[in-house]
Amino acid sequence: MIIAIDGPAASGKGTLARRLADHFKLRHLDTGLTYRAVAAALLAKGLPLGDESVAIEIAQHLDLAQMDKSVLSAHEIGEAASRIAVLGGLREELVNLQRKFAETPPGAVMDGRDIGTVVCPHATVKLFVTASPEARARRRTDEMISKGNDASYASVLEDLKRRDERDSQRTVAPLKQADDAVLLDTTEMDIEAAFEAAVDIVSKAA
Ligand code: CDP
C-alpha cells in the first residue's frame, strides 16, 4: 500500500502523513527532507546551489535514516532546497531513492510535491492537501514562534508565495494535483478534522 500526499508548503501534509503512517502501520518518508539534505550539504561546503554534478554525488551517498528533521527544517535550508529542486538530474537521483523506499513492503506514506505525478504514479491512493496562503502562513509563523524562532507573519506569507510560485512554475515535476488525486482543503480544518477526513478518503480507496 502506498499513500501519496502532495501539496504546497505548510499545508499540513507532513503532520497528516505521519499520523496516517501510524494509523495504517506504514513507513513514512518526507521527501522534502531529501532535497533539504542535499541543499544543506552544498551550503555547508560553501558550494553554489547550481552545481548539479556535486549535488548528484551528494544524493548518491544520501542515507535516508540519517536525515535530521530538526536540523534540516531551518528556513534558509527550505529556500535552498526549492532552488536545487529545479535540477532535473538531481531529481532523477532522489526520485530513484524515494521509489525504492516506497516499494519496500509493507509500503509507505510518501509526502512531497510530485509523489502522485512522478514518484508513485500507481499509488493506492493520492491526496492533494492544500489551504489558503494566509492559513498556511499563519500556521508556519505559529510553528516557528513555538520553536523559539523569530517570525513575522508578513514575511512568512511572502516567502510561502514565492516558494509556491517557484515549485509550481518549474519545468521538471512541478507541484500540481494528479488527475486521480483527492483534494483536501484544510483552510477551515484543525489537524484532527483533517486527519479524520484523510482516513476516510484512504479507507474508501484501499
Ligand atoms: O515543509 P515545507 O513544505 O516547507 O518544505 P519541504 O516539503 O521540506 O520541501 C522543501 C522544498 O523541496 C520544496 O519547496 C520543493 O521545492 C522541494 N521538493 C520537491 O521539489 N519535491 C518533493 N517531492 C519534495 C520537496
XYZ file of N, CA and C and ligand atoms in Angstrom:
643
model
N 0.840 -1.201 0.000
C 0.000 0.000 0.000
C 0.876 1.252 0.000
N 0.599 2.148 -0.923
C 1.329 3.417 -0.970
C 0.316 4.567 -0.919
N 0.506 5.445 0.057
C -0.339 6.633 0.161
C 0.508 7.825 -0.277
N 0.081 8.500 -1.342
C 0.824 9.646 -1.875
C 0.170 10.932 -1.390
N 0.974 11.809 -0.791
C 0.437 13.078 -0.293
C 1.256 14.228 -0.851
N 0.628 15.061 -1.652
C 1.307 16.229 -2.208
C 0.602 17.502 -1.775
N 1.318 18.608 -1.883
C 0.700 19.886 -1.570
C 1.762 20.947 -1.358
N 1.338 22.210 -1.269
C 2.282 23.316 -1.110
C 2.858 23.391 0.307
N 3.828 24.293 0.485
C 4.497 24.480 1.773
C 3.492 24.796 2.876
N 3.697 24.179 4.040
C 2.911 24.437 5.245
C 1.419 24.140 5.077
N 1.098 23.183 4.230
C -0.312 22.821 4.048
C -0.751 21.826 5.121
N 0.190 21.324 5.894
C -0.135 20.348 6.938
C 0.067 18.924 6.461
N 0.653 18.752 5.264
C 0.779 17.396 4.717
C 1.750 16.532 5.526
N 2.759 17.151 6.130
C 3.736 16.394 6.903
C 3.112 15.743 8.141
N 2.383 16.539 8.895
C 1.715 16.029 10.094
C 0.701 14.960 9.716
N -0.045 15.227 8.660
C -1.040 14.251 8.193
C -0.366 12.944 7.791
N 0.747 13.057 7.056
C 1.449 11.865 6.571
C 1.932 11.025 7.747
N 2.499 11.692 8.746
C 2.996 10.968 9.936
C 1.865 10.236 10.634
N 0.746 10.917 10.805
C -0.373 10.303 11.528
C -1.007 9.177 10.725
N -1.070 9.347 9.399
C -1.619 8.275 8.560
C -0.711 7.047 8.610
N 0.609 7.275 8.621
C 1.561 6.158 8.676
C 1.363 5.376 9.981
N 1.214 6.084 11.083
C 0.945 5.455 12.387
C -0.327 4.637 12.335
N -1.358 5.261 11.820
C -2.690 4.663 11.795
C -2.740 3.404 10.933
N -2.118 3.464 9.750
C -2.187 2.322 8.828
C -0.950 1.417 8.924
N -0.102 1.666 9.932
C 1.102 0.842 10.171
C 2.005 0.771 8.928
N 2.275 1.935 8.377
C 3.158 2.019 7.209
C 4.386 2.840 7.574
N 5.437 2.752 6.776
C 6.602 3.610 6.965
C 6.292 4.972 6.345
N 7.087 5.977 6.719
C 6.806 7.333 6.227
C 8.077 7.977 5.700
N 7.993 8.594 4.534
C 9.129 9.393 4.045
C 8.659 10.794 3.669
N 9.265 11.787 4.340
C 9.060 13.185 3.978
C 10.104 13.478 2.893
N 9.685 13.456 1.619
C 10.665 13.584 0.520
C 11.295 14.973 0.478
N 10.631 15.958 1.085
C 11.212 17.301 1.162
C 12.561 17.262 1.875
N 12.679 16.345 2.854
C 13.939 16.240 3.592
C 15.085 15.815 2.690
N 14.806 15.041 1.640
C 15.899 14.609 0.754
C 16.457 15.821 -0.007
N 15.565 16.716 -0.459
C 16.020 17.945 -1.125
C 16.734 18.847 -0.124
N 16.176 18.893 1.090
C 16.793 19.719 2.135
C 18.186 19.211 2.499
N 18.346 17.872 2.581
C 19.636 17.300 2.981
C 20.712 17.634 1.951
N 20.363 17.545 0.662
C 21.337 17.865 -0.389
C 21.670 19.363 -0.335
N 20.649 20.204 -0.170
C 20.865 21.653 -0.093
C 21.760 21.991 1.098
N 21.501 21.353 2.243
C 22.277 21.641 3.454
C 23.743 21.262 3.240
N 23.989 20.138 2.557
C 25.372 19.703 2.327
C 26.096 20.693 1.411
N 25.400 21.197 0.382
C 26.010 22.187 -0.511
C 26.331 23.477 0.254
N 25.365 23.911 1.080
C 25.571 25.140 1.861
C 26.772 24.961 2.798
N 26.844 23.785 3.442
C 27.922 23.531 4.408
C 29.290 23.553 3.726
N 29.331 23.093 2.464
C 30.613 23.089 1.739
C 30.880 24.430 1.077
N 29.923 25.360 1.175
C 30.090 26.671 0.551
C 30.063 26.606 -0.968
N 29.372 25.576 -1.515
C 29.321 25.411 -2.974
C 28.068 26.060 -3.549
N 28.112 26.501 -4.808
C 26.936 27.126 -5.406
C 25.789 26.122 -5.545
N 24.559 26.606 -5.363
C 23.395 25.710 -5.393
C 23.123 25.174 -6.794
N 23.743 25.797 -7.793
C 23.520 25.334 -9.166
C 24.504 24.257 -9.606
N 25.403 23.819 -8.703
C 26.412 22.824 -9.089
C 25.785 21.431 -9.086
N 25.205 21.062 -10.242
C 24.414 19.833 -10.279
C 25.251 18.569 -10.107
N 26.489 18.558 -10.643
C 27.239 17.300 -10.539
C 27.593 17.005 -9.082
N 27.947 18.029 -8.304
C 28.218 17.789 -6.870
C 26.921 17.406 -6.159
N 25.813 18.072 -6.522
C 24.520 17.759 -5.889
C 24.166 16.294 -6.125
N 24.400 15.814 -7.338
C 24.083 14.416 -7.660
C 24.970 13.467 -6.847
N 26.234 13.843 -6.724
C 27.132 12.993 -5.941
C 26.683 12.921 -4.480
N 26.263 14.046 -3.931
C 25.779 14.060 -2.543
C 24.541 13.159 -2.438
N 23.663 13.270 -3.440
C 22.423 12.474 -3.428
C 22.729 10.980 -3.482
N 23.768 10.617 -4.238
C 24.115 9.193 -4.370
C 24.585 8.598 -3.054
N 25.070 9.438 -2.147
C 25.558 8.930 -0.862
C 24.594 9.236 0.279
N 23.394 9.672 -0.061
C 22.449 10.083 0.974
C 21.896 8.867 1.721
N 21.910 8.947 3.059
C 21.357 7.869 3.877
C 20.048 8.385 4.490
N 18.925 7.841 4.011
C 17.617 8.354 4.445
C 17.455 8.264 5.962
N 18.086 7.251 6.571
C 17.942 7.054 8.015
C 18.698 8.110 8.822
N 19.628 8.805 8.169
C 20.453 9.790 8.894
C 19.938 11.229 8.764
N 18.825 11.448 8.060
C 18.356 12.822 7.855
C 17.717 13.332 9.146
N 18.221 14.474 9.629
C 17.748 15.005 10.909
C 16.796 16.177 10.661
N 15.505 15.900 10.862
C 14.492 16.904 10.554
C 14.696 18.200 11.339
N 15.114 18.086 12.607
C 15.218 19.301 13.415
C 16.305 20.234 12.843
N 17.361 19.662 12.307
C 18.414 20.488 11.706
C 17.966 21.002 10.339
N 17.352 20.091 9.539
C 17.025 20.420 8.149
C 15.824 21.352 8.002
N 15.063 21.541 9.100
C 13.857 22.365 8.947
C 14.178 23.864 8.948
N 15.441 24.243 9.115
C 15.808 25.672 9.112
C 15.291 26.361 7.851
N 14.827 27.582 8.040
C 14.197 28.344 6.973
C 15.083 28.466 5.731
N 16.359 28.809 5.935
C 17.234 29.034 4.769
C 17.505 27.732 4.019
N 17.396 26.594 4.715
C 17.590 25.312 4.026
C 16.371 25.014 3.131
N 15.179 25.390 3.580
C 13.972 25.211 2.765
C 14.047 26.023 1.483
N 14.517 27.234 1.636
C 14.669 28.135 0.485
C 15.700 27.550 -0.504
N 16.829 27.083 0.024
C 17.871 26.493 -0.832
C 17.359 25.210 -1.482
N 16.551 24.424 -0.741
C 16.005 23.173 -1.277
C 15.141 23.459 -2.495
N 14.327 24.500 -2.423
C 13.439 24.775 -3.555
C 14.238 25.295 -4.756
N 15.422 25.839 -4.512
C 16.283 26.272 -5.633
C 16.937 25.077 -6.326
N 17.411 24.091 -5.547
C 18.062 22.942 -6.205
C 17.028 21.971 -6.772
N 15.771 22.111 -6.318
C 14.720 21.198 -6.779
C 14.379 21.376 -8.263
N 14.954 22.403 -8.910
C 14.708 22.595 -10.349
C 15.698 21.780 -11.192
N 16.697 21.159 -10.559
C 17.734 20.434 -11.307
C 17.254 19.025 -11.672
N 17.050 18.789 -12.970
C 16.445 17.539 -13.438
C 17.229 16.283 -13.095
N 18.564 16.345 -13.263
C 19.392 15.167 -12.995
C 19.389 14.816 -11.512
N 19.418 15.834 -10.682
C 19.366 15.616 -9.230
C 18.032 14.976 -8.842
N 16.951 15.487 -9.423
C 15.627 14.946 -9.099
C 15.573 13.453 -9.447
N 16.141 13.090 -10.606
C 16.122 11.695 -11.025
C 16.758 10.800 -9.964
N 17.906 11.269 -9.465
C 18.646 10.513 -8.444
C 17.789 10.363 -7.177
N 17.205 11.466 -6.716
C 16.421 11.425 -5.477
C 15.129 10.619 -5.659
N 14.524 10.744 -6.845
C 13.285 10.003 -7.107
C 13.552 8.490 -7.053
N 14.710 8.049 -7.578
C 15.051 6.620 -7.503
C 15.115 6.137 -6.061
N 15.781 6.924 -5.218
C 15.886 6.592 -3.791
C 14.497 6.513 -3.146
N 13.669 7.520 -3.463
C 12.328 7.613 -2.876
C 11.462 6.423 -3.304
N 11.563 6.047 -4.589
C 10.775 4.909 -5.095
C 11.143 3.629 -4.391
N 12.451 3.428 -4.194
C 12.896 2.207 -3.510
C 12.278 2.141 -2.125
N 12.265 3.266 -1.438
C 11.682 3.318 -0.096
C 10.196 2.964 -0.165
N 9.488 3.573 -1.117
C 8.032 3.369 -1.218
C 7.690 1.920 -1.546
N 8.527 1.291 -2.344
C 8.188 -0.047 -2.828
C 8.634 -1.167 -1.895
N 9.285 -0.815 -0.785
C 9.679 -1.825 0.192
C 8.463 -2.177 1.061
N 8.125 -3.483 1.173
C 6.954 -3.873 1.960
C 7.066 -3.388 3.409
N 5.973 -3.048 4.095
C 4.584 -3.181 3.627
C 4.069 -1.972 2.857
N 4.973 -1.081 2.417
C 4.517 0.123 1.726
C 4.744 1.347 2.588
N 4.306 2.493 2.116
C 4.666 3.724 2.815
C 3.690 4.858 2.547
N 3.769 5.828 3.449
C 3.123 7.108 3.201
C 4.240 8.031 2.733
N 4.077 8.607 1.547
C 5.105 9.464 0.961
C 4.556 10.873 0.866
N 5.278 11.871 1.404
C 4.772 13.222 1.188
C 5.785 14.093 0.473
N 5.260 14.976 -0.385
C 6.136 15.824 -1.186
C 5.361 16.723 -2.120
N 5.929 16.910 -3.320
C 5.312 17.800 -4.313
C 4.910 17.033 -5.577
N 5.622 15.913 -5.839
C 5.456 15.197 -7.114
C 5.256 13.705 -6.889
N 4.717 13.313 -5.731
C 4.593 11.884 -5.428
C 3.533 11.254 -6.338
N 2.355 11.853 -6.393
C 1.279 11.293 -7.205
C 1.531 11.409 -8.704
N 2.320 12.397 -9.102
C 2.540 12.623 -10.538
C 3.783 11.903 -11.060
N 4.855 11.824 -10.261
C 6.127 11.291 -10.774
C 6.668 10.105 -9.961
N 6.766 10.268 -8.650
C 7.457 9.250 -7.833
C 6.636 7.962 -7.767
N 5.362 8.075 -7.442
C 4.498 6.898 -7.290
C 3.189 7.086 -8.062
N 3.255 7.106 -9.401
C 2.027 7.353 -10.171
C 0.979 6.248 -9.979
N 1.422 5.053 -9.482
C 0.460 3.965 -9.260
C 0.110 3.792 -7.788
N 0.257 4.847 -6.998
C -0.050 4.768 -5.564
C -1.479 4.268 -5.344
N -1.695 3.595 -4.220
C -3.021 3.074 -3.880
C -4.029 4.216 -3.777
N -3.584 5.316 -3.167
C -4.464 6.474 -3.014
C -3.608 7.736 -3.010
N -4.170 8.807 -3.590
C -3.436 10.069 -3.676
C -4.250 11.206 -3.052
N -3.583 11.974 -2.210
C -4.242 13.136 -1.602
C -3.488 14.388 -2.029
N -4.218 15.433 -2.353
C -3.577 16.725 -2.595
C -4.062 17.653 -1.493
N -3.152 17.947 -0.565
C -3.528 18.713 0.633
C -3.170 20.172 0.429
N -4.150 21.035 0.608
C -3.854 22.451 0.442
C -4.599 23.291 1.482
N -4.310 24.570 1.512
C -5.016 25.538 2.366
C -4.674 26.898 1.782
N -5.433 27.910 2.146
C -5.161 29.239 1.592
C -3.751 29.679 2.010
N -3.107 30.540 1.209
C -1.770 31.023 1.595
C -1.786 31.672 2.979
N -2.867 32.384 3.308
C -2.936 33.071 4.603
C -2.988 32.059 5.753
N -3.783 30.996 5.594
C -3.864 29.980 6.657
C -2.520 29.281 6.814
N -1.861 29.001 5.698
C -0.570 28.312 5.765
C 0.491 29.206 6.415
N 0.456 30.498 6.076
C 1.437 31.426 6.655
C 1.215 31.559 8.161
N -0.050 31.574 8.568
C -0.371 31.659 9.997
C 0.193 30.440 10.730
N -0.042 29.242 10.180
C 0.435 28.006 10.814
C 1.960 27.978 10.891
N 2.617 28.355 9.775
C 4.082 28.307 9.756
C 4.654 29.315 10.754
N 4.034 30.513 10.845
C 4.516 31.530 11.796
C 4.383 31.011 13.223
N 3.211 30.426 13.553
C 2.988 29.893 14.911
C 4.005 28.806 15.234
N 4.265 27.949 14.226
C 5.201 26.840 14.421
C 6.611 27.380 14.722
N 7.015 28.408 13.961
C 8.359 28.965 14.160
C 8.460 29.619 15.534
N 7.407 30.363 15.924
C 7.431 31.045 17.215
C 7.454 30.019 18.358
N 6.678 28.916 18.179
C 6.641 27.905 19.242
C 7.990 27.211 19.395
N 8.813 27.250 18.341
C 10.160 26.670 18.457
C 11.168 27.698 18.937
N 10.664 28.877 19.316
C 11.564 29.901 19.864
C 12.265 30.737 18.810
N 11.801 30.634 17.540
C 12.419 31.444 16.486
C 11.644 32.734 16.259
N 12.326 33.712 15.689
C 11.696 34.965 15.297
C 10.914 34.723 14.018
N 9.688 35.247 13.926
C 8.953 35.082 12.676
C 7.933 36.187 12.542
N 7.871 36.807 11.367
C 6.807 37.785 11.151
C 5.866 37.225 10.087
N 4.575 37.294 10.395
C 3.545 36.738 9.508
C 3.718 37.260 8.079
N 3.956 38.581 7.945
C 4.032 39.176 6.601
C 5.184 38.587 5.784
N 6.348 38.411 6.432
C 7.470 37.907 5.638
C 7.320 36.408 5.380
N 6.699 35.674 6.325
C 6.450 34.248 6.094
C 5.491 34.080 4.910
N 4.454 34.916 4.874
C 3.476 34.844 3.773
C 4.154 35.121 2.429
N 5.006 36.121 2.421
C 5.716 36.467 1.187
C 6.618 35.314 0.728
N 7.341 34.707 1.685
C 8.231 33.573 1.365
C 7.441 32.396 0.807
N 6.300 32.106 1.443
C 5.484 30.973 1.002
C 5.016 31.174 -0.420
N 4.565 32.385 -0.708
C 4.048 32.674 -2.052
C 5.165 32.543 -3.082
N 6.362 32.979 -2.715
C 7.482 32.894 -3.646
C 7.842 31.431 -3.915
N 7.825 30.621 -2.827
C 8.192 29.210 -2.972
C 7.105 28.453 -3.755
N 5.827 28.768 -3.495
C 4.721 28.155 -4.256
C 4.910 28.413 -5.742
N 5.250 29.660 -6.043
C 5.412 30.090 -7.425
C 6.554 29.309 -8.075
N 7.682 29.235 -7.367
C 8.846 28.529 -7.919
C 8.513 27.040 -8.107
N 7.851 26.435 -7.105
C 7.537 25.000 -7.169
C 6.500 24.686 -8.252
N 5.579 25.612 -8.493
C 4.517 25.343 -9.472
C 4.941 25.664 -10.900
N 5.887 26.590 -11.038
C 6.257 27.039 -12.389
C 7.436 26.296 -13.003
N 8.167 25.527 -12.180
C 9.369 24.896 -12.754
C 8.967 23.876 -13.821
N 9.898 23.616 -14.761
C 9.529 22.736 -15.872
C 9.590 21.258 -15.480
N 10.529 20.900 -14.579
C 10.627 19.484 -14.181
C 9.748 19.219 -12.966
N 8.829 18.257 -13.080
C 7.999 17.811 -11.960
C 7.430 18.957 -11.123
N 6.695 19.874 -11.729
C 6.137 20.978 -10.940
C 5.084 20.479 -9.947
N 4.864 21.290 -8.896
C 3.804 20.985 -7.936
C 2.462 21.092 -8.641
N 1.742 19.960 -8.688
C 0.442 20.002 -9.372
C -0.369 18.798 -8.921
N -1.675 18.993 -8.823
C -2.541 17.899 -8.369
C -2.633 16.833 -9.462
N -2.385 15.554 -9.110
C -2.538 14.474 -10.097
C -4.015 14.357 -10.466
N -4.298 13.918 -11.687
C -5.692 13.819 -12.146
C -6.535 12.949 -11.223
N -5.921 11.894 -10.663
C -6.688 10.965 -9.826
C -6.486 11.205 -8.329
N -6.002 12.398 -7.960
C -5.826 12.702 -6.531
C -7.096 13.322 -5.961
N -7.335 13.066 -4.672
C -8.483 13.671 -3.983
C -7.997 14.957 -3.311
N -8.701 16.050 -3.552
C -8.319 17.347 -2.969
C -8.808 17.448 -1.529
N -7.905 17.807 -0.621
C -8.287 18.036 0.774
C -7.870 19.456 1.141
N -8.846 20.354 1.213
C -8.566 21.747 1.558
C -8.743 21.920 3.061
N -7.639 22.192 3.771
C -7.684 22.226 5.238
C -7.784 23.646 5.799
N -8.112 24.632 4.929
C -8.167 26.023 5.396
C -9.019 26.176 6.659
N -10.180 25.510 6.664
C -11.099 25.645 7.795
C -11.038 24.451 8.747
N -9.996 23.625 8.641
C -9.930 22.415 9.477
C -8.763 22.480 10.442
N -8.957 21.948 11.665
C -7.782 21.766 12.514
C -7.191 20.402 12.162
N -6.071 20.048 12.796
C -5.361 18.846 12.380
C -6.223 17.589 12.600
N -7.024 17.603 13.674
C -7.866 16.434 13.967
C -8.907 16.213 12.855
N -9.556 17.308 12.446
C -10.567 17.213 11.382
C -9.909 16.785 10.063
N -8.729 17.315 9.793
C -8.027 16.962 8.555
C -7.638 15.485 8.579
N -7.190 15.006 9.742
C -6.797 13.603 9.876
C -8.002 12.693 9.640
N -9.127 13.028 10.261
C -10.330 12.200 10.070
C -10.756 12.166 8.611
N -10.703 13.323 7.959
C -11.087 13.383 6.541
C -10.145 12.528 5.703
N -8.841 12.577 6.036
C -7.855 11.810 5.266
C -8.041 10.308 5.472
N -8.292 9.886 6.716
C -8.510 8.454 6.995
C -9.712 7.969 6.192
N -10.723 8.793 6.142
C -11.938 8.465 5.407
C -11.639 8.254 3.911
N -10.878 9.173 3.340
C -10.517 9.085 1.911
C -9.699 7.829 1.640
N -8.702 7.566 2.522
C -7.820 6.396 2.322
C -8.639 5.106 2.479
N -9.493 5.043 3.496
C -10.262 3.817 3.750
C -11.161 3.492 2.575
N -11.726 4.507 1.975
C -12.625 4.274 0.818
C -11.836 3.756 -0.381
N -10.584 4.206 -0.520
C -9.793 3.852 -1.702
C -9.053 2.527 -1.557
N -8.708 2.164 -0.312
C -7.825 0.997 -0.132
C -8.574 -0.322 -0.221
O 7.896 21.631 4.692
P 7.846 22.529 3.504
O 6.594 22.354 2.729
O 8.187 23.948 3.792
O 9.025 22.104 2.523
P 9.520 20.646 2.129
O 8.379 19.742 1.876
O 10.548 20.217 3.108
O 10.228 20.927 0.697
C 11.271 21.860 0.518
C 11.426 22.116 -0.981
O 11.864 20.907 -1.625
C 10.127 22.487 -1.691
O 9.904 23.868 -1.732
C 10.314 21.920 -3.102
O 10.937 22.833 -3.955
C 11.258 20.757 -2.911
N 10.572 19.450 -3.025
C 10.347 18.938 -4.302
O 10.661 19.574 -5.284
N 9.780 17.700 -4.466
C 9.411 16.982 -3.394
N 8.877 15.761 -3.591
C 9.581 17.497 -2.089
C 10.167 18.757 -1.926
